[in-house]
PDB file of C-alpha atoms in Angstrom:
ATOM      1  CA  ALA A 228     -49.712   0.068 -39.919  1.00  0.00           C
ATOM      2  CA  GLN A 229     -51.751  -0.408 -43.052  1.00  0.00           C
ATOM      3  CA  SER A 230     -54.586  -2.865 -43.488  1.00  0.00           C
ATOM      4  CA  VAL A 231     -57.194  -3.960 -45.983  1.00  0.00           C
ATOM      5  CA  ALA A 232     -60.596  -5.449 -45.319  1.00  0.00           C
ATOM      6  CA  GLN A 233     -62.619  -7.447 -47.796  1.00  0.00           C
ATOM      7  CA  PRO A 234     -65.806  -8.107 -45.845  1.00  0.00           C
ATOM      8  CA  GLU A 235     -67.188 -10.809 -48.142  1.00  0.00           C
ATOM      9  CA  ASP A 236     -65.565 -14.205 -48.434  1.00  0.00           C
ATOM     10  CA  GLN A 237     -67.737 -15.002 -51.433  1.00  0.00           C
ATOM     11  CA  VAL A 238     -69.876 -13.084 -53.893  1.00  0.00           C
ATOM     12  CA  ASN A 239     -72.337 -14.824 -56.182  1.00  0.00           C
ATOM     13  CA  VAL A 240     -73.800 -13.044 -59.171  1.00  0.00           C
ATOM     14  CA  ALA A 241     -75.769 -14.116 -62.217  1.00  0.00           C
ATOM     15  CA  GLU A 242     -74.135 -13.780 -65.599  1.00  0.00           C
ATOM     16  CA  GLY A 243     -74.993 -10.459 -67.188  1.00  0.00           C
ATOM     17  CA  ASN A 244     -75.737  -8.757 -63.886  1.00  0.00           C
ATOM     18  CA  PRO A 245     -73.525  -6.052 -62.398  1.00  0.00           C
ATOM     19  CA  LEU A 246     -71.019  -7.132 -59.776  1.00  0.00           C
ATOM     20  CA  THR A 247     -69.373  -5.401 -56.843  1.00  0.00           C
ATOM     21  CA  VAL A 248     -66.526  -6.692 -54.707  1.00  0.00           C
ATOM     22  CA  LYS A 249     -65.998  -4.579 -51.622  1.00  0.00           C
ATOM     23  CA  CYS A 250     -62.762  -3.286 -50.137  1.00  0.00           C
ATOM     24  CA  THR A 251     -61.964  -0.841 -47.370  1.00  0.00           C
ATOM     25  CA  TYR A 252     -58.524   0.204 -46.274  1.00  0.00           C
ATOM     26  CA  SER A 253     -56.563   1.896 -43.543  1.00  0.00           C
ATOM     27  CA  VAL A 254     -53.257   3.604 -44.185  1.00  0.00           C
ATOM     28  CA  SER A 255     -51.236   6.564 -43.016  1.00  0.00           C
ATOM     29  CA  GLY A 256     -50.716   9.108 -45.718  1.00  0.00           C
ATOM     30  CA  ASN A 257     -51.838   8.845 -49.300  1.00  0.00           C
ATOM     31  CA  PRO A 258     -52.973   5.371 -50.306  1.00  0.00           C
ATOM     32  CA  TYR A 259     -51.977   3.570 -53.428  1.00  0.00           C
ATOM     33  CA  LEU A 260     -54.717   1.012 -54.068  1.00  0.00           C
ATOM     34  CA  PHE A 261     -54.705  -2.051 -56.282  1.00  0.00           C
ATOM     35  CA  TRP A 262     -56.931  -4.880 -57.397  1.00  0.00           C
ATOM     36  CA  TYR A 263     -55.568  -8.243 -58.455  1.00  0.00           C
ATOM     37  CA  VAL A 264     -57.264 -11.409 -59.681  1.00  0.00           C
ATOM     38  CA  GLN A 265     -56.078 -14.947 -59.076  1.00  0.00           C
ATOM     39  CA  TYR A 266     -57.151 -18.037 -60.972  1.00  0.00           C
ATOM     40  CA  PRO A 267     -56.611 -21.503 -59.414  1.00  0.00           C
ATOM     41  CA  ASN A 268     -52.956 -22.440 -58.978  1.00  0.00           C
ATOM     42  CA  ARG A 269     -51.828 -19.242 -60.631  1.00  0.00           C
ATOM     43  CA  GLY A 270     -50.124 -16.065 -59.541  1.00  0.00           C
ATOM     44  CA  LEU A 271     -51.900 -12.750 -59.301  1.00  0.00           C
ATOM     45  CA  GLN A 272     -52.837 -10.691 -62.319  1.00  0.00           C
ATOM     46  CA  PHE A 273     -52.982  -6.928 -62.059  1.00  0.00           C
ATOM     47  CA  LEU A 274     -56.413  -5.422 -62.802  1.00  0.00           C
ATOM     48  CA  LEU A 275     -56.193  -1.751 -61.921  1.00  0.00           C
ATOM     49  CA  LYS A 276     -54.764   0.815 -59.566  1.00  0.00           C
ATOM     50  CA  TYR A 277     -55.549   4.144 -57.987  1.00  0.00           C
ATOM     51  CA  ILE A 278     -52.662   6.489 -57.406  1.00  0.00           C
ATOM     52  CA  THR A 279     -54.135   9.954 -57.772  1.00  0.00           C
ATOM     53  CA  GLY A 280     -56.564  11.866 -59.955  1.00  0.00           C
ATOM     54  CA  ASP A 281     -60.006  10.710 -61.060  1.00  0.00           C
ATOM     55  CA  ASN A 282     -61.737   8.661 -58.382  1.00  0.00           C
ATOM     56  CA  LEU A 283     -63.131   6.233 -60.969  1.00  0.00           C
ATOM     57  CA  VAL A 284     -60.416   3.999 -62.284  1.00  0.00           C
ATOM     58  CA  LYS A 285     -60.854   1.745 -65.289  1.00  0.00           C
ATOM     59  CA  GLY A 286     -58.847  -1.414 -65.656  1.00  0.00           C
ATOM     60  CA  SER A 287     -58.515  -4.668 -67.520  1.00  0.00           C
ATOM     61  CA  TYR A 288     -61.379  -6.895 -68.715  1.00  0.00           C
ATOM     62  CA  GLY A 289     -64.019  -4.212 -68.213  1.00  0.00           C
ATOM     63  CA  PHE A 290     -63.438  -3.812 -64.486  1.00  0.00           C
ATOM     64  CA  GLU A 291     -63.455  -0.482 -62.736  1.00  0.00           C
ATOM     65  CA  ALA A 292     -63.104   0.704 -59.172  1.00  0.00           C
ATOM     66  CA  GLU A 293     -64.158   3.805 -57.326  1.00  0.00           C
ATOM     67  CA  PHE A 294     -61.920   5.435 -54.764  1.00  0.00           C
ATOM     68  CA  ASN A 295     -63.887   7.020 -51.924  1.00  0.00           C
ATOM     69  CA  LYS A 296     -61.628   8.851 -49.519  1.00  0.00           C
ATOM     70  CA  SER A 297     -64.293   9.702 -46.951  1.00  0.00           C
ATOM     71  CA  GLN A 298     -65.391   6.081 -46.698  1.00  0.00           C
ATOM     72  CA  THR A 299     -61.855   4.735 -47.181  1.00  0.00           C
ATOM     73  CA  SER A 300     -63.211   2.349 -49.772  1.00  0.00           C
ATOM     74  CA  PHE A 301     -62.099   1.069 -53.144  1.00  0.00           C
ATOM     75  CA  HIS A 302     -64.849  -1.235 -54.402  1.00  0.00           C
ATOM     76  CA  LEU A 303     -64.343  -3.224 -57.586  1.00  0.00           C
ATOM     77  CA  LYS A 304     -67.175  -3.158 -60.090  1.00  0.00           C
ATOM     78  CA  LYS A 305     -68.193  -4.467 -63.477  1.00  0.00           C
ATOM     79  CA  PRO A 306     -71.432  -3.589 -65.294  1.00  0.00           C
ATOM     80  CA  SER A 307     -72.050  -7.067 -66.714  1.00  0.00           C
ATOM     81  CA  ALA A 308     -70.482 -10.173 -65.216  1.00  0.00           C
ATOM     82  CA  LEU A 309     -69.113 -13.040 -67.288  1.00  0.00           C
ATOM     83  CA  VAL A 310     -68.726 -16.651 -66.209  1.00  0.00           C
ATOM     84  CA  SER A 311     -65.013 -16.276 -66.966  1.00  0.00           C
ATOM     85  CA  ASP A 312     -64.802 -13.593 -64.273  1.00  0.00           C
ATOM     86  CA  SER A 313     -65.165 -16.314 -61.644  1.00  0.00           C
ATOM     87  CA  ALA A 314     -61.945 -16.183 -59.629  1.00  0.00           C
ATOM     88  CA  LEU A 315     -60.391 -14.949 -56.411  1.00  0.00           C
ATOM     89  CA  TYR A 316     -60.022 -11.184 -56.109  1.00  0.00           C
ATOM     90  CA  PHE A 317     -57.566  -9.386 -53.875  1.00  0.00           C
ATOM     91  CA  CYS A 318     -57.538  -5.749 -52.874  1.00  0.00           C
ATOM     92  CA  ALA A 319     -54.180  -4.315 -51.802  1.00  0.00           C
ATOM     93  CA  VAL A 320     -52.887  -1.066 -50.381  1.00  0.00           C
ATOM     94  CA  ARG A 321     -49.495   0.531 -50.233  1.00  0.00           C
ATOM     95  CA  ALA A 322     -48.386   3.742 -48.627  1.00  0.00           C
ATOM     96  CA  TYR A 323     -45.401   5.570 -49.914  1.00  0.00           C
ATOM     97  CA  SER A 324     -43.564   6.215 -46.712  1.00  0.00           C
ATOM     98  CA  GLY A 325     -40.089   6.871 -47.962  1.00  0.00           C
ATOM     99  CA  ALA A 326     -37.354   5.358 -50.011  1.00  0.00           C
ATOM    100  CA  GLY A 327     -37.439   1.575 -50.163  1.00  0.00           C
ATOM    101  CA  SER A 328     -40.809   1.187 -48.516  1.00  0.00           C
ATOM    102  CA  TYR A 329     -43.162  -0.296 -51.105  1.00  0.00           C
ATOM    103  CA  GLN A 330     -44.711  -3.150 -49.193  1.00  0.00           C
ATOM    104  CA  LEU A 331     -48.163  -4.240 -50.339  1.00  0.00           C
ATOM    105  CA  THR A 332     -50.751  -5.305 -47.812  1.00  0.00           C
ATOM    106  CA  PHE A 333     -53.459  -7.620 -49.146  1.00  0.00           C
ATOM    107  CA  GLY A 334     -56.998  -8.266 -48.101  1.00  0.00           C
ATOM    108  CA  LYS A 335     -57.974 -11.877 -47.460  1.00  0.00           C
ATOM    109  CA  GLY A 336     -59.580 -12.199 -50.846  1.00  0.00           C
ATOM    110  CA  THR A 337     -63.112 -12.548 -52.163  1.00  0.00           C
ATOM    111  CA  LYS A 338     -64.184 -15.487 -54.233  1.00  0.00           C
ATOM    112  CA  LEU A 339     -66.420 -14.382 -57.073  1.00  0.00           C
ATOM    113  CA  SER A 340     -68.719 -16.927 -58.645  1.00  0.00           C
ATOM    114  CA  VAL A 341     -70.648 -15.939 -61.744  1.00  0.00           C
ATOM    115  CA  ILE A 342     -73.595 -18.235 -62.313  1.00  0.00           C
ATOM    116  CA  PRO A 343     -74.608 -18.971 -65.910  1.00  0.00           C
TER     117      PRO A 343
ATOM    118  CA  GLY B1333     -47.990  -5.309 -68.507  1.00  0.00           C
ATOM    119  CA  ALA B1334     -44.570  -6.383 -67.352  1.00  0.00           C
ATOM    120  CA  VAL B1335     -43.758 -10.072 -67.130  1.00  0.00           C
ATOM    121  CA  VAL B1336     -42.463 -11.918 -64.109  1.00  0.00           C
ATOM    122  CA  SER B1337     -41.539 -15.534 -64.658  1.00  0.00           C
ATOM    123  CA  GLN B1338     -41.365 -18.005 -61.802  1.00  0.00           C
ATOM    124  CA  HIS B1339     -39.891 -21.478 -62.092  1.00  0.00           C
ATOM    125  CA  PRO B1340     -40.734 -24.218 -61.438  1.00  0.00           C
ATOM    126  CA  SER B1341     -44.525 -24.123 -61.427  1.00  0.00           C
ATOM    127  CA  TRP B1342     -44.669 -27.146 -59.203  1.00  0.00           C
ATOM    128  CA  VAL B1343     -42.166 -29.335 -57.428  1.00  0.00           C
ATOM    129  CA  ILE B1344     -42.308 -32.424 -55.273  1.00  0.00           C
ATOM    130  CA  CYS B1345     -39.363 -33.153 -53.027  1.00  0.00           C
ATOM    131  CA  LYS B1346     -38.412 -35.510 -50.260  1.00  0.00           C
ATOM    132  CA  SER B1347     -38.318 -34.363 -46.680  1.00  0.00           C
ATOM    133  CA  GLY B1348     -34.859 -33.105 -45.750  1.00  0.00           C
ATOM    134  CA  THR B1349     -33.869 -31.947 -49.199  1.00  0.00           C
ATOM    135  CA  SER B1350     -33.583 -28.366 -50.473  1.00  0.00           C
ATOM    136  CA  VAL B1351     -35.574 -26.742 -53.236  1.00  0.00           C
ATOM    137  CA  LYS B1352     -34.722 -23.611 -55.199  1.00  0.00           C
ATOM    138  CA  ILE B1353     -37.371 -21.396 -56.785  1.00  0.00           C
ATOM    139  CA  GLU B1354     -36.422 -18.752 -59.317  1.00  0.00           C
ATOM    140  CA  CYS B1355     -38.137 -15.462 -60.011  1.00  0.00           C
ATOM    141  CA  ARG B1356     -37.187 -13.424 -63.063  1.00  0.00           C
ATOM    142  CA  SER B1357     -38.368 -10.070 -64.333  1.00  0.00           C
ATOM    143  CA  LEU B1358     -38.281 -10.519 -68.083  1.00  0.00           C
ATOM    144  CA  ASP B1359     -38.688  -7.033 -69.461  1.00  0.00           C
ATOM    145  CA  PHE B1360     -37.719  -4.678 -66.685  1.00  0.00           C
ATOM    146  CA  GLN B1361     -35.145  -4.321 -63.960  1.00  0.00           C
ATOM    147  CA  ALA B1362     -36.412  -4.950 -60.476  1.00  0.00           C
ATOM    148  CA  THR B1363     -34.383  -3.559 -57.632  1.00  0.00           C
ATOM    149  CA  THR B1364     -36.895  -5.033 -55.220  1.00  0.00           C
ATOM    150  CA  MET B1365     -38.643  -8.369 -55.338  1.00  0.00           C
ATOM    151  CA  PHE B1366     -41.035  -9.872 -52.819  1.00  0.00           C
ATOM    152  CA  TRP B1367     -41.663 -13.456 -51.776  1.00  0.00           C
ATOM    153  CA  TYR B1368     -45.061 -14.542 -50.528  1.00  0.00           C
ATOM    154  CA  ARG B1369     -46.535 -17.722 -49.190  1.00  0.00           C
ATOM    155  CA  GLN B1370     -50.177 -18.574 -49.682  1.00  0.00           C
ATOM    156  CA  PHE B1371     -52.058 -21.226 -47.762  1.00  0.00           C
ATOM    157  CA  PRO B1372     -55.221 -22.762 -49.213  1.00  0.00           C
ATOM    158  CA  LYS B1373     -58.123 -20.337 -49.330  1.00  0.00           C
ATOM    159  CA  GLN B1374     -56.070 -17.657 -47.628  1.00  0.00           C
ATOM    160  CA  SER B1375     -54.421 -14.416 -48.578  1.00  0.00           C
ATOM    161  CA  LEU B1376     -50.798 -13.846 -49.414  1.00  0.00           C
ATOM    162  CA  MET B1377     -48.389 -13.695 -46.526  1.00  0.00           C
ATOM    163  CA  LEU B1378     -45.279 -11.640 -47.166  1.00  0.00           C
ATOM    164  CA  MET B1379     -42.203 -13.646 -46.268  1.00  0.00           C
ATOM    165  CA  ALA B1380     -39.398 -11.323 -47.250  1.00  0.00           C
ATOM    166  CA  THR B1381     -38.343  -8.387 -49.338  1.00  0.00           C
ATOM    167  CA  SER B1382     -35.412  -9.057 -51.604  1.00  0.00           C
ATOM    168  CA  ASN B1383     -33.129  -6.182 -52.547  1.00  0.00           C
ATOM    169  CA  GLU B1384     -30.583  -6.485 -55.302  1.00  0.00           C
ATOM    170  CA  GLY B1385     -27.064  -6.599 -53.943  1.00  0.00           C
ATOM    171  CA  SER B1386     -28.009  -6.695 -50.283  1.00  0.00           C
ATOM    172  CA  LYS B1387     -29.471  -9.007 -47.698  1.00  0.00           C
ATOM    173  CA  ALA B1388     -33.157  -9.735 -47.767  1.00  0.00           C
ATOM    174  CA  THR B1389     -35.453  -8.301 -45.151  1.00  0.00           C
ATOM    175  CA  TYR B1390     -37.519 -11.023 -43.521  1.00  0.00           C
ATOM    176  CA  GLU B1391     -40.911 -10.618 -41.926  1.00  0.00           C
ATOM    177  CA  GLN B1392     -41.371 -11.516 -38.317  1.00  0.00           C
ATOM    178  CA  GLY B1393     -41.686 -15.241 -37.778  1.00  0.00           C
ATOM    179  CA  VAL B1394     -39.997 -16.229 -41.043  1.00  0.00           C
ATOM    180  CA  GLU B1395     -36.835 -18.262 -40.522  1.00  0.00           C
ATOM    181  CA  LYS B1396     -34.074 -16.696 -42.586  1.00  0.00           C
ATOM    182  CA  ASP B1397     -31.889 -19.781 -42.319  1.00  0.00           C
ATOM    183  CA  LYS B1398     -34.651 -21.942 -43.687  1.00  0.00           C
ATOM    184  CA  PHE B1399     -35.819 -19.673 -46.467  1.00  0.00           C
ATOM    185  CA  LEU B1400     -32.676 -18.409 -48.150  1.00  0.00           C
ATOM    186  CA  ILE B1401     -33.156 -15.514 -50.529  1.00  0.00           C
ATOM    187  CA  ASN B1402     -30.613 -14.325 -53.030  1.00  0.00           C
ATOM    188  CA  HIS B1403     -31.076 -11.352 -55.340  1.00  0.00           C
ATOM    189  CA  ALA B1404     -27.946 -11.554 -57.393  1.00  0.00           C
ATOM    190  CA  SER B1405     -29.005  -9.388 -60.299  1.00  0.00           C
ATOM    191  CA  LEU B1406     -31.642  -6.831 -61.229  1.00  0.00           C
ATOM    192  CA  THR B1407     -33.686  -9.502 -62.963  1.00  0.00           C
ATOM    193  CA  LEU B1408     -33.313 -12.569 -60.768  1.00  0.00           C
ATOM    194  CA  SER B1409     -34.181 -13.490 -57.211  1.00  0.00           C
ATOM    195  CA  THR B1410     -34.133 -17.002 -55.812  1.00  0.00           C
ATOM    196  CA  LEU B1411     -35.816 -18.576 -52.812  1.00  0.00           C
ATOM    197  CA  THR B1412     -34.272 -21.757 -51.454  1.00  0.00           C
ATOM    198  CA  VAL B1413     -36.256 -23.822 -48.991  1.00  0.00           C
ATOM    199  CA  THR B1414     -33.617 -25.696 -47.033  1.00  0.00           C
ATOM    200  CA  SER B1415     -34.165 -29.024 -45.298  1.00  0.00           C
ATOM    201  CA  ALA B1416     -37.765 -29.018 -46.383  1.00  0.00           C
ATOM    202  CA  HIS B1417     -40.450 -30.608 -44.247  1.00  0.00           C
ATOM    203  CA  PRO B1418     -44.068 -31.438 -45.041  1.00  0.00           C
ATOM    204  CA  GLU B1419     -45.239 -28.305 -43.221  1.00  0.00           C
ATOM    205  CA  ASP B1420     -43.325 -26.249 -45.784  1.00  0.00           C
ATOM    206  CA  SER B1421     -45.692 -27.497 -48.454  1.00  0.00           C
ATOM    207  CA  SER B1422     -47.443 -24.438 -49.812  1.00  0.00           C
ATOM    208  CA  PHE B1423     -47.907 -22.116 -52.761  1.00  0.00           C
ATOM    209  CA  TYR B1424     -45.038 -19.649 -53.072  1.00  0.00           C
ATOM    210  CA  ILE B1425     -45.396 -16.509 -55.172  1.00  0.00           C
ATOM    211  CA  CYS B1426     -42.863 -13.863 -56.089  1.00  0.00           C
ATOM    212  CA  SER B1427     -43.489 -10.357 -57.282  1.00  0.00           C
ATOM    213  CA  ALA B1428     -41.384  -7.564 -58.674  1.00  0.00           C
ATOM    214  CA  ARG B1429     -41.814  -3.876 -59.185  1.00  0.00           C
ATOM    215  CA  ALA B1430     -40.360  -1.730 -61.886  1.00  0.00           C
ATOM    216  CA  PRO B1431     -38.588   1.374 -60.625  1.00  0.00           C
ATOM    217  CA  GLY B1432     -40.773   4.311 -59.718  1.00  0.00           C
ATOM    218  CA  VAL B1433     -43.072   5.286 -56.915  1.00  0.00           C
ATOM    219  CA  ARG B1434     -46.344   4.732 -58.732  1.00  0.00           C
ATOM    220  CA  THR B1435     -45.711   1.415 -60.382  1.00  0.00           C
ATOM    221  CA  GLU B1436     -47.663  -1.681 -59.537  1.00  0.00           C
ATOM    222  CA  ALA B1437     -46.204  -5.040 -58.621  1.00  0.00           C
ATOM    223  CA  PHE B1438     -46.298  -7.891 -61.102  1.00  0.00           C
ATOM    224  CA  PHE B1439     -46.496 -11.459 -59.940  1.00  0.00           C
ATOM    225  CA  GLY B1440     -45.016 -14.723 -61.014  1.00  0.00           C
ATOM    226  CA  GLN B1441     -47.303 -17.641 -61.714  1.00  0.00           C
ATOM    227  CA  GLY B1442     -46.479 -19.253 -58.390  1.00  0.00           C
ATOM    228  CA  THR B1443     -44.795 -22.476 -57.342  1.00  0.00           C
ATOM    229  CA  ARG B1444     -46.679 -25.324 -55.722  1.00  0.00           C
ATOM    230  CA  LEU B1445     -44.254 -27.062 -53.363  1.00  0.00           C
ATOM    231  CA  THR B1446     -45.147 -30.469 -51.979  1.00  0.00           C
ATOM    232  CA  VAL B1447     -42.785 -32.075 -49.490  1.00  0.00           C
ATOM    233  CA  VAL B1448     -43.286 -35.791 -49.000  1.00  0.00           C
TER     234      VAL B1448
END
């Protein structure tokens, strides 16, 4: 079984400061890792993904994430937070385990609040 | 990124009636679509996996007779909540993946269902 842990329910950061939203995962086989953002009463928007290759992945809106296999982590980062980054962030994992098996497992989400 | 359109965005219905929610992939063909339910301040709960041309695969605890899923074409999946009750009130989100092992899922904007 695969699982995702987002240990922080909420992260508060001052505008202009760097932000980190934490994620650890558990999966059999090679992980495919994703970050999504959700604004109130909206669906999820894709931010970035790690499939293979460079451990540092760059995504939309200046976000990046670092894949760390030994720590089974995939933390989301941004060098300088904006108030508009305030939203709910979900980490997700998928293991390719054969044809037709592409189920995503989500973490419980982390609410990011950027304080002006 | 690819576009997934979900309709309606919100719906209010009377207890005992049925409600249909549509999920369309606008610029790609999706052999697999997913339906999620999200409770307030919680993560996404996978309800079922919808495969074009075949029966949906439901997660444990999800009533297949209550939540009818039809995936009639490569660009359209529908979720029908039958004989809705107030406890079915929730935020329902669909997602679709383009073909390929390494592709990410794209999400609809969600449907807020309120049963009165």
